């Protein structure tokens, strides 16, 4: 009797004891076993045994594709960069776009496989397949030119990857301009533009320097002027305004916001948008550690549904305050809601420079339902210091798994010592246990770049992107080439 001759219910029982890696390897054995591994019940069991946080909605309603991709990514990110230096698996190679208009941060690397570059002052957004050498035009501005490009990537509901981009474009020979929101899905078949929508000028305003994307919500703001511009429900493709500034904690909040005396940072999640406001001029509000008193507010889609307002307005649901340095913020673990208590937990990462060290912190935000008689729910925040690197590392890029593991790089650049990459890993998977993190020693950029290919006069800029394809990390960064042309370098990491 062979294994494949057993009854299917017996085989399903056997497969339920296998790990994710073992199930994937079983697909290579024969066609019959491969077909069995695509049964949804097997992945439901594997997800339950992995003890990952439950996704929003009943587990039985989740597709096999979503569960498999989530588990595989969790396994991949679980292979951590611990206290060892980053392993360079390939020397950096040049990548020069077809035009010289590559500027600043106007480009993106997605899933370690695709390089997205807009033609600033031109009509096209191109996508380069870094593995197969293919080139795609994913967007064409008919009769117009692209002026700016801001992007953010997030996971799709089925576990895939989606890039959201805000594109400002103007008609040729015209001083007027418009904004469009693009949503581009990436799969093994390549990139696909899912939709584009025009954003009204009275909603987005003139400035847009922040773009944050969760699994469902997307938000944009100008952190310099403090304008909370708009949010988008990517599921229904509905635009939302933020409500006018108000606060129970600070009665003068609406006035100070109008006077642009707050620095704003936004984090979009699956259920809420967190907005953090730090006063710029009120030195008296510093604590003993030099941190500012920050107001934290949470916004959600209106509970009463969409009204006749166009566009509708988000609902302020929670408010709290803390002493927190929020110069840089990044989402670490998306919303997890406790069905019994009604509390929602969100984790994010910050870093700041203190005494010639760049310190990294994990923050756990708990949104509690309002108590009887309260209009807003409370926000509680706890903080753990993870690690630090010498000097000022002003760039941090990382990727996360669904269960809260993360790995990434921080980049240290100075005139005296040059540029170094530091690899780090973070475990934020526990609902109740503290977050932890470790960082390895720095890797000098000179060890990465081949001397014969990288002339010594080229200097690295601050624009660094990191993405993962399986176990491998891929770093892309911009440097200044000859005659002022900008070029990209691509480095593979183990």
Short mmCIF file of C-alpha atoms in Angstrom, two decimals, residues 3-353:
data_model
loop_
_atom_site.label_atom_id
_atom_site.label_comp_id
_atom_site.label_asym_id
_atom_site.label_seq_id
_atom_site.Cartn_x
_atom_site.Cartn_y
_atom_site.Cartn_z
CA UNK A 3 0.75 6.73 0.82
CA UNK A 4 -1.48 8.07 -1.95
CA UNK A 5 -3.72 5.00 -1.79
CA UNK A 6 -4.92 5.90 1.70
CA UNK A 7 -8.39 7.45 2.06
CA UNK A 8 -8.40 11.24 1.72
CA UNK A 9 -9.71 11.82 5.25
CA UNK A 10 -6.74 9.84 6.60
CA UNK A 11 -4.29 11.81 4.45
CA UNK A 12 -5.81 15.10 5.60
CA UNK A 13 -5.33 13.97 9.19
CA UNK A 14 -1.67 13.15 8.53
CA UNK A 15 -1.04 16.45 6.74
CA UNK A 16 -2.56 18.40 9.65
CA UNK A 17 0.54 17.54 11.74
CA UNK A 18 3.01 18.93 9.18
CA UNK A 19 4.72 22.31 9.39
CA UNK A 20 4.29 24.96 6.72
CA UNK A 21 7.70 24.16 5.25
CA UNK A 22 6.87 20.44 5.14
CA UNK A 23 3.55 21.06 3.38
CA UNK A 24 5.28 23.15 0.73
CA UNK A 25 7.99 20.49 0.25
CA UNK A 26 5.30 17.81 -0.11
CA UNK A 27 4.16 19.52 -3.31
CA UNK A 28 7.41 18.42 -4.95
CA UNK A 29 6.80 14.71 -4.25
CA UNK A 30 4.10 13.87 -6.79
CA UNK A 31 1.00 15.31 -8.43
CA UNK A 32 -1.48 13.51 -6.13
CA UNK A 33 0.14 14.88 -2.96
CA UNK A 34 0.50 18.28 -4.57
CA UNK A 35 -3.26 18.39 -5.21
CA UNK A 36 -3.93 17.50 -1.57
CA UNK A 37 -1.88 20.47 -0.30
CA UNK A 38 -4.31 22.86 -1.99
CA UNK A 39 -7.17 21.71 0.25
CA UNK A 40 -8.42 24.62 2.38
CA UNK A 41 -8.91 22.51 5.54
CA UNK A 42 -5.18 21.72 5.71
CA UNK A 43 -4.28 25.40 5.82
CA UNK A 44 -6.99 26.12 8.40
CA UNK A 45 -5.37 23.49 10.65
CA UNK A 46 -1.86 24.81 9.96
CA UNK A 47 -2.97 28.36 10.79
CA UNK A 48 -4.56 27.21 14.07
CA UNK A 49 -1.46 25.21 15.10
CA UNK A 50 0.80 28.19 14.30
CA UNK A 51 -0.99 30.18 17.04
CA UNK A 52 -1.02 33.36 14.99
CA UNK A 53 -3.41 36.20 15.86
CA UNK A 54 -6.85 35.61 14.38
CA UNK A 55 -7.58 37.66 11.27
CA UNK A 56 -10.59 39.95 11.26
CA UNK A 57 -13.67 37.86 10.52
CA UNK A 58 -14.30 34.13 11.06
CA UNK A 59 -11.34 31.87 10.32
CA UNK A 60 -13.52 29.56 8.22
CA UNK A 61 -14.31 32.47 5.90
CA UNK A 62 -10.64 33.06 5.03
CA UNK A 63 -9.49 31.74 1.67
CA UNK A 64 -6.83 29.09 1.28
CA UNK A 65 -4.67 31.61 -0.62
CA UNK A 66 -4.78 34.14 2.23
CA UNK A 67 -3.93 31.56 4.91
CA UNK A 68 -1.11 30.02 2.88
CA UNK A 69 0.55 33.31 1.95
CA UNK A 70 0.25 34.58 5.53
CA UNK A 71 1.83 31.43 6.96
CA UNK A 72 4.61 31.29 4.37
CA UNK A 73 5.53 34.94 4.95
CA UNK A 74 5.49 34.44 8.72
CA UNK A 75 7.88 31.49 8.29
CA UNK A 76 10.17 33.49 6.02
CA UNK A 77 10.40 36.53 8.28
CA UNK A 78 10.91 34.20 11.24
CA UNK A 79 14.35 33.41 9.81
CA UNK A 80 15.86 36.34 11.64
CA UNK A 81 18.95 38.47 11.28
CA UNK A 82 20.30 38.07 14.79
CA UNK A 83 23.63 39.28 16.18
CA UNK A 84 25.47 38.50 12.97
CA UNK A 85 26.46 40.94 10.27
CA UNK A 86 24.33 41.12 7.16
CA UNK A 87 25.42 38.55 4.58
CA UNK A 88 25.98 40.11 1.17
CA UNK A 89 24.99 37.53 -1.43
CA UNK A 90 25.79 39.72 -4.44
CA UNK A 91 27.85 42.81 -5.06
CA UNK A 92 25.93 45.96 -5.82
CA UNK A 93 25.08 46.49 -9.46
CA UNK A 94 24.14 49.65 -11.31
CA UNK A 95 20.68 50.25 -12.64
CA UNK A 96 20.25 53.36 -14.79
CA UNK A 97 16.77 54.35 -15.97
CA UNK A 98 16.12 55.30 -19.55
CA UNK A 99 15.89 58.95 -18.65
CA UNK A 100 17.76 61.35 -16.41
CA UNK A 101 14.70 62.52 -14.48
CA UNK A 102 15.05 60.08 -11.55
CA UNK A 103 14.62 62.37 -8.56
CA UNK A 104 14.71 62.10 -4.79
CA UNK A 105 12.32 59.60 -3.29
CA UNK A 106 10.11 59.35 -6.38
CA UNK A 107 10.51 55.60 -6.89
CA UNK A 108 9.70 52.32 -5.13
CA UNK A 109 10.91 48.72 -4.93
CA UNK A 110 8.11 46.19 -4.37
CA UNK A 111 8.55 42.69 -2.89
CA UNK A 112 12.20 42.69 -3.94
CA UNK A 113 11.17 41.90 -7.51
CA UNK A 114 9.87 45.06 -9.14
CA UNK A 115 11.35 48.52 -9.43
CA UNK A 116 8.77 51.26 -10.05
CA UNK A 117 10.09 54.54 -11.44
CA UNK A 118 7.96 57.46 -12.63
CA UNK A 119 9.21 59.69 -15.41
CA UNK A 120 9.15 63.05 -13.65
CA UNK A 121 8.21 65.71 -16.23
CA UNK A 122 7.19 62.84 -18.51
CA UNK A 123 3.94 60.88 -19.00
CA UNK A 124 4.81 57.32 -17.90
CA UNK A 125 5.33 55.23 -14.78
CA UNK A 126 7.51 52.24 -15.60
CA UNK A 127 8.00 48.97 -13.73
CA UNK A 128 11.15 46.88 -14.19
CA UNK A 129 11.16 43.17 -13.38
CA UNK A 130 14.53 42.76 -11.64
CA UNK A 131 14.54 38.97 -12.10
CA UNK A 132 13.41 38.58 -15.70
CA UNK A 133 14.55 41.91 -17.12
CA UNK A 134 11.07 42.82 -18.33
CA UNK A 135 9.77 46.36 -18.61
CA UNK A 136 6.12 47.37 -18.15
CA UNK A 137 4.34 50.70 -18.58
CA UNK A 138 1.89 50.57 -15.68
CA UNK A 139 0.46 54.07 -16.07
CA UNK A 140 0.35 56.67 -18.83
CA UNK A 141 -0.78 60.25 -18.20
CA UNK A 142 -2.55 61.01 -21.46
CA UNK A 143 -1.71 64.54 -22.63
CA UNK A 144 -0.09 65.37 -19.27
CA UNK A 145 3.21 65.19 -17.42
CA UNK A 146 3.94 63.75 -13.98
CA UNK A 147 5.15 66.31 -11.44
CA UNK A 148 5.46 64.24 -8.26
CA UNK A 149 5.02 60.67 -7.05
CA UNK A 150 4.48 59.40 -3.50
CA UNK A 151 3.91 55.70 -2.79
CA UNK A 152 3.31 53.17 -0.02
CA UNK A 153 2.95 49.40 -0.17
CA UNK A 154 0.66 47.15 1.84
CA UNK A 155 -0.59 43.59 1.89
CA UNK A 156 -3.80 42.78 0.04
CA UNK A 157 -6.62 40.85 1.70
CA UNK A 158 -5.54 37.70 -0.15
CA UNK A 159 -1.94 38.08 0.99
CA UNK A 160 -0.64 39.68 -2.22
CA UNK A 161 1.14 43.03 -2.50
CA UNK A 162 -0.45 46.34 -3.50
CA UNK A 163 1.28 49.66 -4.11
CA UNK A 164 -0.77 52.82 -3.63
CA UNK A 165 0.58 55.98 -5.21
CA UNK A 166 -0.46 59.62 -5.28
CA UNK A 167 0.52 61.20 -8.59
CA UNK A 168 0.41 64.93 -9.24
CA UNK A 169 0.21 65.71 -12.94
CA UNK A 170 -0.46 68.74 -15.10
CA UNK A 171 -1.66 69.17 -18.65
CA UNK A 172 1.07 70.20 -21.01
CA UNK A 173 1.38 73.97 -21.55
CA UNK A 174 -0.87 74.53 -18.53
CA UNK A 175 -0.25 75.81 -15.00
CA UNK A 176 -3.12 73.81 -13.51
CA UNK A 177 -2.54 70.41 -11.94
CA UNK A 178 -4.50 67.50 -10.53
CA UNK A 179 -3.94 64.56 -8.18
CA UNK A 180 -4.74 60.91 -8.85
CA UNK A 181 -4.71 57.87 -6.60
CA UNK A 182 -3.35 54.73 -8.28
CA UNK A 183 -3.69 51.20 -6.92
CA UNK A 184 -1.34 48.65 -8.50
CA UNK A 185 -1.38 44.93 -7.67
CA UNK A 186 1.76 42.81 -8.05
CA UNK A 187 1.68 39.07 -8.67
CA UNK A 188 3.73 36.43 -10.45
CA UNK A 189 2.15 37.63 -13.70
CA UNK A 190 3.55 41.13 -13.16
CA UNK A 191 1.99 44.47 -12.22
CA UNK A 192 -1.64 45.35 -12.88
CA UNK A 193 -3.26 48.76 -12.45
CA UNK A 194 -6.44 47.96 -10.51
CA UNK A 195 -7.91 51.45 -10.47
CA UNK A 196 -7.12 55.14 -10.65
CA UNK A 197 -9.27 57.90 -9.23
CA UNK A 198 -9.07 61.68 -9.33
CA UNK A 199 -8.80 63.36 -5.93
CA UNK A 200 -10.62 66.71 -5.70
CA UNK A 201 -8.26 69.64 -5.19
CA UNK A 202 -10.27 71.04 -2.27
CA UNK A 203 -9.74 67.74 -0.42
CA UNK A 204 -6.05 67.08 -0.88
CA UNK A 205 -4.92 70.72 -0.77
CA UNK A 206 -1.47 71.82 -1.91
CA UNK A 207 0.86 69.70 0.20
CA UNK A 208 1.16 65.95 0.66
CA UNK A 209 4.36 64.74 2.30
CA UNK A 210 3.08 61.68 4.20
CA UNK A 211 1.43 58.59 2.82
CA UNK A 212 0.60 55.63 5.07
CA UNK A 213 -1.12 52.43 3.95
CA UNK A 214 -2.68 49.66 6.03
CA UNK A 215 -4.45 46.57 4.77
CA UNK A 216 -7.63 48.59 4.20
CA UNK A 217 -7.16 52.26 5.07
CA UNK A 218 -4.88 54.74 3.33
CA UNK A 219 -4.21 58.24 4.62
CA UNK A 220 -2.38 61.31 3.40
CA UNK A 221 -1.24 64.47 5.13
CA UNK A 222 1.29 67.27 5.07
CA UNK A 223 3.30 66.92 8.30
CA UNK A 224 4.97 70.31 7.77
CA UNK A 225 1.77 72.36 7.74
CA UNK A 226 -0.13 69.92 9.94
CA UNK A 227 -2.90 69.39 7.42
CA UNK A 228 -4.75 66.08 7.75
CA UNK A 229 -5.72 65.85 4.12
CA UNK A 230 -7.76 62.75 3.43
CA UNK A 231 -8.20 59.03 3.88
CA UNK A 232 -9.29 56.33 1.47
CA UNK A 233 -11.12 53.08 2.11
CA UNK A 234 -9.35 50.96 -0.50
CA UNK A 235 -12.04 48.28 -0.21
CA UNK A 236 -14.93 50.52 -1.26
CA UNK A 237 -12.75 53.20 -2.95
CA UNK A 238 -14.47 55.98 -1.00
CA UNK A 239 -12.62 59.19 -0.05
CA UNK A 240 -13.01 60.53 3.50
CA UNK A 241 -12.16 63.86 5.07
CA UNK A 242 -10.73 64.23 8.55
CA UNK A 243 -12.97 66.11 11.00
CA UNK A 244 -12.03 69.60 12.12
CA UNK A 245 -9.38 69.65 14.89
CA UNK A 246 -10.83 69.16 18.37
CA UNK A 247 -9.63 67.70 21.65
CA UNK A 248 -11.06 66.98 25.08
CA UNK A 249 -7.55 66.93 26.59
CA UNK A 250 -6.48 70.30 25.14
CA UNK A 251 -9.36 72.79 24.73
CA UNK A 252 -7.10 75.10 22.65
CA UNK A 253 -6.16 72.31 20.27
CA UNK A 254 -8.22 73.67 17.36
CA UNK A 255 -6.49 77.06 17.65
CA UNK A 256 -2.96 75.71 17.93
CA UNK A 257 -3.53 73.38 14.99
CA UNK A 258 -4.65 76.33 12.89
CA UNK A 259 -1.46 78.14 13.88
CA UNK A 260 0.59 75.19 12.63
CA UNK A 261 2.40 74.63 15.94
CA UNK A 262 2.08 70.84 15.91
CA UNK A 263 4.09 68.19 14.11
CA UNK A 264 1.73 65.49 12.83
CA UNK A 265 2.47 61.84 12.14
CA UNK A 266 -0.06 59.35 10.76
CA UNK A 267 -0.27 55.56 10.81
CA UNK A 268 -2.95 53.77 8.75
CA UNK A 269 -4.07 50.33 9.92
CA UNK A 270 -6.84 47.95 8.98
CA UNK A 271 -9.36 49.42 11.41
CA UNK A 272 -8.10 52.87 12.48
CA UNK A 273 -5.88 55.78 11.55
CA UNK A 274 -3.63 56.94 14.37
CA UNK A 275 -2.69 60.65 14.37
CA UNK A 276 0.04 61.86 16.71
CA UNK A 277 0.46 65.57 17.41
CA UNK A 278 3.65 66.93 19.01
CA UNK A 279 3.90 70.66 19.89
CA UNK A 280 6.81 72.39 18.16
CA UNK A 281 7.17 75.45 20.36
CA UNK A 282 5.96 74.47 23.84
CA UNK A 283 9.29 73.61 25.49
CA UNK A 284 7.59 73.62 28.89
CA UNK A 285 5.80 70.41 27.90
CA UNK A 286 9.01 68.34 27.84
CA UNK A 287 9.47 65.52 30.35
CA UNK A 288 12.71 64.67 32.14
CA UNK A 289 13.92 62.63 29.16
CA UNK A 290 13.41 65.52 26.75
CA UNK A 291 10.29 64.04 25.12
CA UNK A 292 7.34 66.21 24.12
CA UNK A 293 3.82 65.76 25.37
CA UNK A 294 2.02 64.29 22.38
CA UNK A 295 -1.70 64.02 21.79
CA UNK A 296 -2.74 60.76 20.12
CA UNK A 297 -6.09 60.43 18.36
CA UNK A 298 -7.67 57.50 16.55
CA UNK A 299 -10.07 57.86 13.64
CA UNK A 300 -12.32 55.22 12.08
CA UNK A 301 -14.88 54.93 9.33
CA UNK A 302 -18.20 56.46 10.45
CA UNK A 303 -20.25 53.97 12.44
CA UNK A 304 -23.48 55.33 10.96
CA UNK A 305 -22.26 54.63 7.43
CA UNK A 306 -21.82 57.10 4.61
CA UNK A 307 -24.09 60.15 4.71
CA UNK A 308 -24.94 62.55 1.92
CA UNK A 309 -21.75 64.51 2.60
CA UNK A 310 -19.28 64.45 -0.28
CA UNK A 311 -16.76 63.30 0.66
CA UNK A 312 -17.89 61.86 4.02
CA UNK A 313 -16.01 62.55 7.26
CA UNK A 314 -14.07 60.12 9.45
CA UNK A 315 -15.16 59.65 13.05
CA UNK A 316 -12.89 60.56 15.99
CA UNK A 317 -13.19 57.53 18.27
CA UNK A 318 -10.31 57.63 20.81
CA UNK A 319 -7.96 60.14 22.40
CA UNK A 320 -5.03 60.03 24.78
CA UNK A 321 -1.67 61.66 25.46
CA UNK A 322 1.86 60.64 26.33
CA UNK A 323 5.45 61.89 26.28
CA UNK A 324 6.88 60.58 23.06
CA UNK A 325 9.47 61.52 20.45
CA UNK A 326 7.70 60.90 17.14
CA UNK A 327 10.23 62.11 14.60
CA UNK A 328 9.85 58.84 12.64
CA UNK A 329 6.99 56.34 12.95
CA UNK A 330 6.31 53.06 11.13
CA UNK A 331 3.61 50.43 11.59
CA UNK A 332 4.98 47.28 13.22
CA UNK A 333 1.87 45.14 13.76
CA UNK A 334 -1.58 45.89 12.32
CA UNK A 335 -4.83 46.07 14.28
CA UNK A 336 -5.74 43.07 16.44
CA UNK A 337 -9.16 43.31 18.12
CA UNK A 338 -10.18 41.31 21.19
CA UNK A 339 -13.77 40.24 20.55
CA UNK A 340 -14.44 39.85 24.30
CA UNK A 341 -13.10 43.17 25.66
CA UNK A 342 -13.53 45.19 22.48
CA UNK A 343 -9.98 46.50 22.80
CA UNK A 344 -7.85 47.00 19.69
CA UNK A 345 -4.07 46.73 19.85
CA UNK A 346 -1.67 48.37 17.38
CA UNK A 347 2.13 48.35 17.51
CA UNK A 348 4.47 50.80 15.83
CA UNK A 349 8.18 51.58 15.71
CA UNK A 350 9.95 54.90 16.29
CA UNK A 351 13.56 56.03 16.44
CA UNK A 352 15.28 59.15 17.67
CA UNK A 353 18.84 60.41 18.21
#
